[in-house]
mmCIF file of C-alpha atoms in Angstrom:
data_model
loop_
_atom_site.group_PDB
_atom_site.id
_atom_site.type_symbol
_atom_site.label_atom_id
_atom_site.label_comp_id
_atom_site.label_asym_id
_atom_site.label_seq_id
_atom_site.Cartn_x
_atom_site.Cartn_y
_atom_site.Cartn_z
ATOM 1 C CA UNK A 1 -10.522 -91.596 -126.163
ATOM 2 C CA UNK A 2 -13.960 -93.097 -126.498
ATOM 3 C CA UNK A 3 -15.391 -91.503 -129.294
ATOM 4 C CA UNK A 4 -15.534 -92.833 -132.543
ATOM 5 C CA UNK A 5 -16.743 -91.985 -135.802
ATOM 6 C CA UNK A 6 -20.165 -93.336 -137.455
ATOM 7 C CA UNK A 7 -18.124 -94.476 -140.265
ATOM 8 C CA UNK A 8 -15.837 -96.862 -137.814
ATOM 9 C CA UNK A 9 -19.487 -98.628 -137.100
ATOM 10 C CA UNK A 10 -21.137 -99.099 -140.067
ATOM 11 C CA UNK A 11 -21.619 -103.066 -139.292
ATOM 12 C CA UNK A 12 -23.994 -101.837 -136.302
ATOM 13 C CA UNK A 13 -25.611 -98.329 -137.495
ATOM 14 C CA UNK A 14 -27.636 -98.323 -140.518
ATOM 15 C CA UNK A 15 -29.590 -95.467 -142.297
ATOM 16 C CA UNK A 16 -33.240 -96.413 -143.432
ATOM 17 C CA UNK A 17 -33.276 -93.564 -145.866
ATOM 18 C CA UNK A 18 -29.954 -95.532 -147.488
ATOM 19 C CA UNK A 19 -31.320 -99.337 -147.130
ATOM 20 C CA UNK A 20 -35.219 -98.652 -148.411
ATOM 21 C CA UNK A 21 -35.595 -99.428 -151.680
ATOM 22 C CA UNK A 22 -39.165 -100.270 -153.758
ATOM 23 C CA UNK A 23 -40.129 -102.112 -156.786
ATOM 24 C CA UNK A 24 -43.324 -100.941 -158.951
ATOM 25 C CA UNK A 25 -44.189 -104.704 -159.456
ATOM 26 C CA UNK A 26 -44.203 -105.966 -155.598
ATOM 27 C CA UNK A 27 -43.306 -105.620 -151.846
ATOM 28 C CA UNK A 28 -39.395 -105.454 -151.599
ATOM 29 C CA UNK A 29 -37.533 -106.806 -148.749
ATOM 30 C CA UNK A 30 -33.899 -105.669 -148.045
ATOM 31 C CA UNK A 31 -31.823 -107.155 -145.219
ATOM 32 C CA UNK A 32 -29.401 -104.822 -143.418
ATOM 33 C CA UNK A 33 -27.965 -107.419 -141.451
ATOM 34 C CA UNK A 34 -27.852 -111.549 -140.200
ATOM 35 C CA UNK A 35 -26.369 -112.708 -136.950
ATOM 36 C CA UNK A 36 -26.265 -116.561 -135.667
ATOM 37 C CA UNK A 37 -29.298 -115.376 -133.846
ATOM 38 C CA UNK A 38 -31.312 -112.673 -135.793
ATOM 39 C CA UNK A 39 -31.734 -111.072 -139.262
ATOM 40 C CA UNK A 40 -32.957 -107.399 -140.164
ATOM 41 C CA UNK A 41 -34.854 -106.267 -142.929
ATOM 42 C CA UNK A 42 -36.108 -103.234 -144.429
ATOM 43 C CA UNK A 43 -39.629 -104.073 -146.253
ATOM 44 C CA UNK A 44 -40.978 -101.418 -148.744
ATOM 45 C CA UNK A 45 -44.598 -101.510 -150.227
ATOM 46 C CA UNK A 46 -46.192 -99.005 -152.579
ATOM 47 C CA UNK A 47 -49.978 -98.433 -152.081
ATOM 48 C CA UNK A 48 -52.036 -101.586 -153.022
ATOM 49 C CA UNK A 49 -48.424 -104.157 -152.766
ATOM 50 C CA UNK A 50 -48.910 -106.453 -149.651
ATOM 51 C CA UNK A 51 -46.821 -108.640 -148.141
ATOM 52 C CA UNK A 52 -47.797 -111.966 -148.241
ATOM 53 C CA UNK A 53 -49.668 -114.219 -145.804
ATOM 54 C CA UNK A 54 -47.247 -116.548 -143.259
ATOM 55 C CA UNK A 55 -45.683 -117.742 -140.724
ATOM 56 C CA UNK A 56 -42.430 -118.956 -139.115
ATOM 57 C CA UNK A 57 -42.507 -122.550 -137.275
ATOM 58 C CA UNK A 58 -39.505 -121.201 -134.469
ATOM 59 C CA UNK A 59 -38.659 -117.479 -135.044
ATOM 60 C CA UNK A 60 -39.993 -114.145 -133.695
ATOM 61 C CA UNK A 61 -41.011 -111.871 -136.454
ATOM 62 C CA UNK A 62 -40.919 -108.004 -135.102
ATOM 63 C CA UNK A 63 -42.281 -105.257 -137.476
ATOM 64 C CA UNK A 64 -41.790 -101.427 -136.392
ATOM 65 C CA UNK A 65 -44.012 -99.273 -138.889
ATOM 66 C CA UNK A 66 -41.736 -96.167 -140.076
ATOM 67 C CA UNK A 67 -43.027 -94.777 -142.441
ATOM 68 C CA UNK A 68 -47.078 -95.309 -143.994
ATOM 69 C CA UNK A 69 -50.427 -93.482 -142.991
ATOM 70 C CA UNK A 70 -52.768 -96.397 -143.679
ATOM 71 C CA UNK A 71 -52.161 -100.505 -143.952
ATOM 72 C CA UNK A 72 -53.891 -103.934 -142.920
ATOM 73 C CA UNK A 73 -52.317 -106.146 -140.857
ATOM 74 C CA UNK A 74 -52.952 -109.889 -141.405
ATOM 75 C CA UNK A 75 -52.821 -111.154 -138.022
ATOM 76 C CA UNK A 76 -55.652 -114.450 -138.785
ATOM 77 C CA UNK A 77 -56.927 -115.770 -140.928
ATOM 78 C CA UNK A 78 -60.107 -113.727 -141.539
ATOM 79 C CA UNK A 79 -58.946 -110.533 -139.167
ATOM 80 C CA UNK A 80 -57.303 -107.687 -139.941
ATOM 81 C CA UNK A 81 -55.899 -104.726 -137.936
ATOM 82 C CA UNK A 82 -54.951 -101.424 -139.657
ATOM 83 C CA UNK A 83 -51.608 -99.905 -138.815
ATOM 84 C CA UNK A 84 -49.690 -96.648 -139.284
ATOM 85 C CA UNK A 85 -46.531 -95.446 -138.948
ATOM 86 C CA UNK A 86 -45.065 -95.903 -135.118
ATOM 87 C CA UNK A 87 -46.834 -99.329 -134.491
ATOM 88 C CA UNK A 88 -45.280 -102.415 -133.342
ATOM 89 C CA UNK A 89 -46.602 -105.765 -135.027
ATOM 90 C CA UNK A 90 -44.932 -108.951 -133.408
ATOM 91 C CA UNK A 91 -45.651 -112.692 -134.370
ATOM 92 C CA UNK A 92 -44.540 -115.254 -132.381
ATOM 93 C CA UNK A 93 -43.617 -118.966 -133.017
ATOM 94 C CA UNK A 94 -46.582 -120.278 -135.485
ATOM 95 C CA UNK A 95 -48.101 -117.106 -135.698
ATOM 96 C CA UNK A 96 -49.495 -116.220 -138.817
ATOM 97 C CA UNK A 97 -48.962 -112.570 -140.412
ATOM 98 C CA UNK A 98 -49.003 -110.356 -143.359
ATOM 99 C CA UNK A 99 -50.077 -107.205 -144.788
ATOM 100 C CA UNK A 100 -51.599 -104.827 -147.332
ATOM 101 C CA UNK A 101 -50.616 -101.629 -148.044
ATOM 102 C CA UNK A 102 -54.202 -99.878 -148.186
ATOM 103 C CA UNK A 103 -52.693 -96.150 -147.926
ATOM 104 C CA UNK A 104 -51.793 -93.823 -150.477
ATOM 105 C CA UNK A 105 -48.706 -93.323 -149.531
ATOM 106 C CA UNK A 106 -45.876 -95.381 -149.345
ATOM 107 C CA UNK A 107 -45.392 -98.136 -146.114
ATOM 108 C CA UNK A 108 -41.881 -98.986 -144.909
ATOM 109 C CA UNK A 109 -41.374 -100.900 -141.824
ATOM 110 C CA UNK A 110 -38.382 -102.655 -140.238
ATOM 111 C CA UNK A 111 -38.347 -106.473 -139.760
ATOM 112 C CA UNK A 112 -36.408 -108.467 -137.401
ATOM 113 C CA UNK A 113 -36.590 -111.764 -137.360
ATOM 114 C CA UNK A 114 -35.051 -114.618 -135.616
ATOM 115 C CA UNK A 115 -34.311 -117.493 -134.370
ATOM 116 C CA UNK A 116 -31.920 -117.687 -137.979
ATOM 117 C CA UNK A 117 -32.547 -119.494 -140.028
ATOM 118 C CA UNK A 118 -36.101 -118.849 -141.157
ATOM 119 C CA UNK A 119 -38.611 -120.916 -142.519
ATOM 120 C CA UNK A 120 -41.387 -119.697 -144.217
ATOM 121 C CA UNK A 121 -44.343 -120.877 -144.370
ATOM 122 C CA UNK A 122 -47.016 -119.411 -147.282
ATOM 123 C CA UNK A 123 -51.113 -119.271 -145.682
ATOM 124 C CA UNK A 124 -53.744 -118.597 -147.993
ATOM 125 C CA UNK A 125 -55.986 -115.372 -145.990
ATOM 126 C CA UNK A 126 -58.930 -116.787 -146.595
#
C-alpha cells in the first residue's frame, strides 16, 4: 500500500549520472530543482575550468564533491584549500567562494543554495 515507484517521484529523486552535463569552453551549472526556499544544482568542470570567485549577501551555498581527485577551493581571498571527491564545502551569508579544477580528471559536485533568490556577487581572487 505504501510503496511506490521511482518514476511516481521524479520531482524529489534525481540521478546525477542523468543531470551532469559539461561544456569544453567553461564550468557548467545545471539546476535539478528550485523551491520558495532552496535551489539545487549540478556543477561540472573539466580539468583547468574553475568556477568563479563570489559570494551571496543572504543565502547558504552547500557544495558536496562527487566526483574529482584533485581541486582548489577559493575560500579567501588569497587561501586556498584542495578538495576531492566526498568533501563538504559550505559558505555562509557573505562568504566568499570558488574553485579550480586542478585535477586531471573531471570535478562534479552538487550545489544547494538558498535562501531563493540568489544574488551573486563576482570577487576578484586576488
Amino acid at each position: 500500500m505504501f510503496a511506490k515507484k521511482v518514476q511516481d517521484y521524479k520531482e524529489r529523486i534525481f540521478d546525477v549520472n542523468e543531470i551532469k552535463s559539461f561544456d569544453n569552453e567553461q564550468a557548467k551549472k545545471t539546476v535539478f530543482y528550485e523551491t520558495g526556499q532552496t535551489v539545487g544544482a549540478v556543477w561540472c568542470l573539466k580539468p583547468g575550468q574553475e568556477l568563479y570567485f563570489h559570494s551571496h549577501k543572504q543565502a547558504d551555498d552547500i557544495w558536496i564533491c562527487i566526483e574529482g581527485d584533485s581541486g582548489t577551493y577559493y575560500p579567501e581571498c588569497g587561501e586556498s584549500v584542495e578538495i576531492s571527491k566526498g568533501m563538504i564545502c559550505v559558505a555562509r551569508p557573505g562568504e566568499k567562494h570558488g574553485m579550480k579544477n586542478t585535477g586531471t580528471t573531471d570535478f562534479v559536485f552538487i550545489g544547494i543554495a538558498g535562501p531563493v533568490p540568489l544574488d551573486l556577487i563576482l570577487h576578484e581572487l586576488e
